Short mmCIF file of C-alpha atoms in Angstrom, two decimals:
data_model
loop_
_atom_site.label_atom_id
_atom_site.label_comp_id
_atom_site.label_asym_id
_atom_site.label_seq_id
_atom_site.Cartn_x
_atom_site.Cartn_y
_atom_site.Cartn_z
CA MET R 1 97.84 -31.25 -10.60
CA HIS R 2 96.35 -28.78 -8.32
CA GLU R 3 92.94 -28.88 -9.80
CA ALA R 4 93.06 -32.55 -9.75
CA LEU R 5 93.73 -32.31 -6.07
CA LEU R 6 91.15 -29.86 -5.77
CA ARG R 7 88.34 -31.80 -7.34
CA GLU R 8 89.45 -35.00 -5.29
CA TRP R 9 89.64 -32.80 -1.89
CA GLY R 10 85.87 -31.97 -2.89
CA GLN R 11 84.65 -35.50 -3.43
CA VAL R 12 86.50 -36.51 -0.29
CA ARG R 13 84.71 -33.78 1.96
CA ALA R 14 81.36 -34.67 0.50
CA TRP R 15 81.71 -37.96 1.32
CA LEU R 16 82.91 -37.26 4.67
CA GLN R 17 79.82 -34.77 5.54
CA GLU R 18 77.89 -37.58 4.36
CA GLY R 19 79.41 -40.06 6.76
CA LEU R 20 78.97 -37.30 9.52
CA LYS R 21 75.18 -37.24 8.82
CA PHE R 22 74.86 -40.78 8.88
CA ARG R 23 76.83 -41.52 12.06
CA GLU R 24 74.78 -38.64 13.62
CA TRP R 25 71.31 -40.01 12.25
CA GLN R 26 72.63 -43.66 13.38
CA GLU R 27 73.37 -42.48 16.99
CA ARG R 28 69.99 -40.91 17.54
CA THR R 29 68.60 -43.88 15.65
CA ALA R 30 70.18 -46.48 18.02
CA ARG R 31 69.23 -44.40 21.44
CA ASP R 32 65.20 -44.41 19.85
CA ALA R 33 65.56 -48.23 19.39
CA ALA R 34 66.87 -49.24 22.46
CA GLU R 35 64.24 -47.16 24.07
CA TRP R 36 61.52 -48.97 22.03
CA GLU R 37 62.79 -52.56 22.75
CA ALA R 38 62.98 -51.61 26.29
CA ALA R 39 59.56 -50.37 26.45
CA GLY R 40 58.06 -53.57 25.16
CA ARG R 41 58.05 -52.53 21.55
CA THR R 42 55.15 -50.01 21.84
CA GLU R 43 53.99 -48.54 18.56
CA GLY R 44 53.94 -45.12 20.34
CA LEU R 45 57.69 -45.06 20.09
CA LEU R 46 58.20 -46.22 16.53
CA PRO R 47 59.37 -43.51 13.80
CA HIS R 48 56.92 -41.98 11.58
CA GLY R 49 56.71 -38.89 8.93
CA ALA R 50 60.03 -36.98 8.09
CA ARG R 51 62.02 -39.54 10.70
CA LEU R 52 60.70 -42.57 9.25
CA SER R 53 61.73 -41.50 5.68
CA GLU R 54 65.11 -40.60 6.11
CA GLY R 55 65.76 -44.00 8.04
CA LEU R 56 64.24 -45.97 5.20
CA ARG R 57 66.47 -44.10 2.85
CA TRP R 58 69.68 -45.08 4.99
CA LEU R 59 68.16 -48.59 5.64
CA ALA R 60 67.93 -49.02 1.61
CA GLU R 61 71.29 -46.85 0.79
CA ARG R 62 73.61 -48.41 3.72
CA PRO R 63 72.18 -51.66 5.27
CA ALA R 64 75.32 -53.28 6.07
CA ASP R 65 75.99 -50.31 8.34
CA LEU R 66 72.84 -50.81 10.55
CA THR R 67 72.58 -52.92 13.35
CA PRO R 68 70.26 -55.60 13.54
CA ALA R 69 68.00 -53.58 16.52
CA GLU R 70 68.31 -50.52 14.08
CA ARG R 71 66.64 -52.62 11.24
CA ALA R 72 63.98 -54.14 13.18
CA TYR R 73 62.97 -50.79 14.68
CA LEU R 74 62.85 -49.07 11.16
CA GLU R 75 60.96 -52.08 9.65
CA ALA R 76 58.26 -51.89 12.54
CA GLY R 77 58.03 -48.22 11.68
CA ARG R 78 57.76 -49.19 7.89
CA ARG R 79 54.77 -51.66 8.73
CA ARG R 80 53.11 -49.05 11.09
CA GLN R 81 52.95 -46.79 8.18
CA ARG R 82 51.45 -49.44 5.59
CA ARG R 83 48.79 -50.37 8.35
CA GLY R 84 47.94 -46.72 8.79
CA LEU R 85 47.73 -46.20 4.92
CA ARG R 86 45.36 -49.16 4.90
CA ARG R 87 43.15 -47.96 7.68
CA LEU R 88 43.07 -44.24 5.76
CA TRP R 89 41.99 -46.18 2.49
CA THR R 90 39.51 -48.33 4.19
CA VAL R 91 37.99 -45.05 5.53
CA THR R 92 38.30 -43.23 2.64
CA CYS R 93 36.47 -46.00 0.93
CA LEU R 94 33.63 -46.19 3.70
CA VAL R 95 33.14 -42.25 3.37
CA THR R 96 32.75 -42.46 -0.54
CA VAL R 97 30.30 -45.47 -0.06
CA LEU R 98 28.20 -43.45 2.71
CA ALA R 99 28.06 -40.29 0.19
CA VAL R 100 26.91 -42.70 -2.58
CA LEU R 101 24.36 -44.31 -0.31
CA ALA R 102 22.87 -40.76 1.07
CA SER R 103 23.03 -39.43 -2.44
CA THR R 104 20.66 -42.98 -3.55
CA LEU R 105 18.66 -42.20 -0.53
CA ALA R 106 17.94 -38.70 -1.38
CA VAL R 107 17.09 -39.32 -4.90
CA THR R 108 14.74 -42.52 -3.75
CA THR R 109 13.15 -40.05 -1.19
CA TYR R 110 12.54 -37.50 -3.64
CA ARG R 111 10.92 -39.83 -6.46
CA ALA R 112 8.78 -41.21 -3.53
CA ARG R 113 7.44 -37.92 -2.43
CA GLN R 114 6.64 -36.81 -6.18
CA ARG R 115 4.99 -40.30 -6.47
CA ASP R 116 3.03 -39.43 -3.26
CA LEU R 117 2.31 -36.10 -4.47
CA ALA R 118 1.03 -37.12 -8.00
CA GLN R 119 -1.22 -39.66 -5.94
CA LEU R 120 -2.68 -37.08 -4.11
CA ARG R 121 -3.21 -34.66 -7.12
CA THR R 122 -4.86 -37.42 -8.90
CA ALA R 123 -7.30 -38.06 -5.79
CA ALA R 124 -7.94 -34.16 -5.88
CA THR R 125 -8.35 -34.44 -9.58
CA THR R 126 -11.05 -37.33 -9.25
CA GLU R 127 -13.00 -35.64 -6.55
CA LEU R 128 -13.23 -32.57 -8.28
CA GLU R 129 -14.19 -34.00 -11.12
CA LYS R 130 -17.11 -35.79 -9.34
CA LEU R 131 -17.99 -32.62 -7.68
CA ALA R 132 -18.44 -30.96 -11.29
CA ASN R 133 -20.64 -33.74 -12.30
CA ASP R 134 -22.82 -33.89 -9.25
CA VAL R 135 -23.41 -30.24 -9.29
CA ALA R 136 -23.85 -29.82 -13.33
CA ASP R 137 -27.63 -29.52 -13.24
CA SER R 138 -28.09 -27.41 -10.14
CA SER R 139 -25.33 -24.84 -10.24
CA PRO R 140 -23.32 -24.98 -13.95
CA ASP R 141 -21.34 -22.05 -12.93
CA SER R 142 -19.65 -24.30 -10.03
CA ALA R 143 -19.67 -27.27 -11.91
CA PHE R 144 -17.38 -25.11 -14.50
CA ARG R 145 -15.24 -24.27 -11.80
CA TYR R 146 -14.75 -27.81 -10.10
CA ALA R 147 -14.02 -28.94 -13.77
CA ALA R 148 -11.41 -26.27 -14.22
CA GLY R 149 -9.96 -26.64 -11.06
CA ALA R 150 -9.51 -30.66 -11.73
CA TRP R 151 -8.01 -29.88 -14.87
CA ALA R 152 -5.55 -27.41 -13.17
CA VAL R 153 -4.63 -29.91 -10.59
CA ARG R 154 -3.74 -32.56 -12.46
CA HIS R 155 -3.93 -33.10 -16.38
CA THR R 156 -6.10 -36.40 -16.48
CA PRO R 157 -8.22 -37.99 -19.03
CA GLN R 158 -11.18 -37.80 -16.65
CA ALA R 159 -10.47 -33.99 -16.02
CA ARG R 160 -10.37 -33.30 -19.39
CA ARG R 161 -13.54 -34.87 -19.91
CA ALA R 162 -15.11 -33.15 -17.04
CA LEU R 163 -13.92 -29.87 -18.28
CA PHE R 164 -15.11 -30.48 -21.89
CA ALA R 165 -18.52 -31.56 -20.77
CA GLN R 166 -19.11 -28.40 -19.13
CA TYR R 167 -18.07 -26.35 -21.91
CA VAL R 168 -20.26 -28.15 -24.02
CA ARG R 169 -22.95 -27.56 -21.45
CA GLY R 170 -22.33 -24.12 -21.16
CA GLN R 171 -22.71 -23.58 -24.68
CA ASP R 172 -26.61 -23.73 -24.26
CA VAL R 173 -26.84 -21.62 -21.22
CA VAL R 174 -27.87 -18.01 -21.89
CA SER R 175 -27.55 -16.64 -18.36
CA SER R 176 -27.23 -17.68 -14.81
CA HIS R 177 -28.07 -15.74 -11.49
CA SER R 178 -27.67 -16.50 -7.93
CA GLY R 179 -28.33 -14.52 -4.72
CA LEU R 180 -31.41 -12.82 -6.08
CA TRP R 181 -33.75 -15.16 -3.86
CA PRO R 182 -33.31 -18.81 -2.53
CA GLY R 183 -33.03 -20.28 -5.58
CA ARG R 184 -31.58 -19.96 -9.31
CA ARG R 185 -32.77 -19.12 -12.57
CA SER R 186 -30.94 -19.94 -15.68
CA GLY R 187 -31.89 -19.81 -19.72
CA ARG R 188 -31.41 -22.58 -21.98
CA ARG R 189 -31.29 -22.41 -25.66
CA CYS R 190 -34.15 -24.75 -26.89
CA HIS R 191 -34.34 -24.51 -30.70
CA ARG R 192 -34.58 -21.01 -31.79
CA ALA R 193 -36.02 -19.38 -28.49
CA ALA R 194 -34.34 -19.39 -24.64
CA ARG R 195 -36.66 -20.95 -22.29
CA PRO R 196 -36.02 -20.05 -18.64
CA TRP R 197 -36.18 -22.64 -15.81
CA TRP R 198 -35.78 -22.44 -11.96
CA CYS R 199 -34.25 -24.41 -9.27
CA SER R 200 -35.56 -23.19 -5.65
CA PRO R 201 -34.77 -25.63 -2.74
CA ALA R 202 -36.76 -22.88 -0.31
CA ARG R 203 -39.74 -21.68 -2.30
CA SER R 204 -41.33 -20.81 -5.70
CA ALA R 205 -39.14 -18.26 -7.47
CA PRO R 206 -41.07 -15.59 -9.19
CA ARG R 207 -41.26 -15.94 -13.09
CA ILE R 208 -40.50 -13.46 -15.53
#
């Protein structure tokens, strides 16, 4: 008998404590709702965070014990929370879209830069290949350097042909000298013997 009474008293005490908490919350909420109503239902006075969560819990558990003003106050707080969540979702989506656009722009810019660099390399290779062909007869060593430079800048078919042409041309050159006089002397293989030849823009070169 005593154990049953103690058990029942424990339940009654829990109900009393729960009812006391509800009444304390309701009194505070009634004051807040009246202030909100008097201020013209401004959103700045609506509950939010933990206060709103507690109020929505009581609204779900004991809706009949709340007054119409208290229910309107809590419902307005819930609507404000939902609008805030929608705004947050919109901002999050916007930030995500901007991040994707920034990444896409970075990739596009990188590809455009690589394309421009490739075009510049091609133009430089073409120019060096032309220089190699222009000086092939007058300066074989410079022609070879130009052709090698064209190949180093960009491996194009034109650069490969220019480098190969200078290589084949160099197989016939025995020696090349510059700086001894205002001209150049080179020796070419001609059948079984080497025949010297000169190119002197200033004056005749001494023959050896």
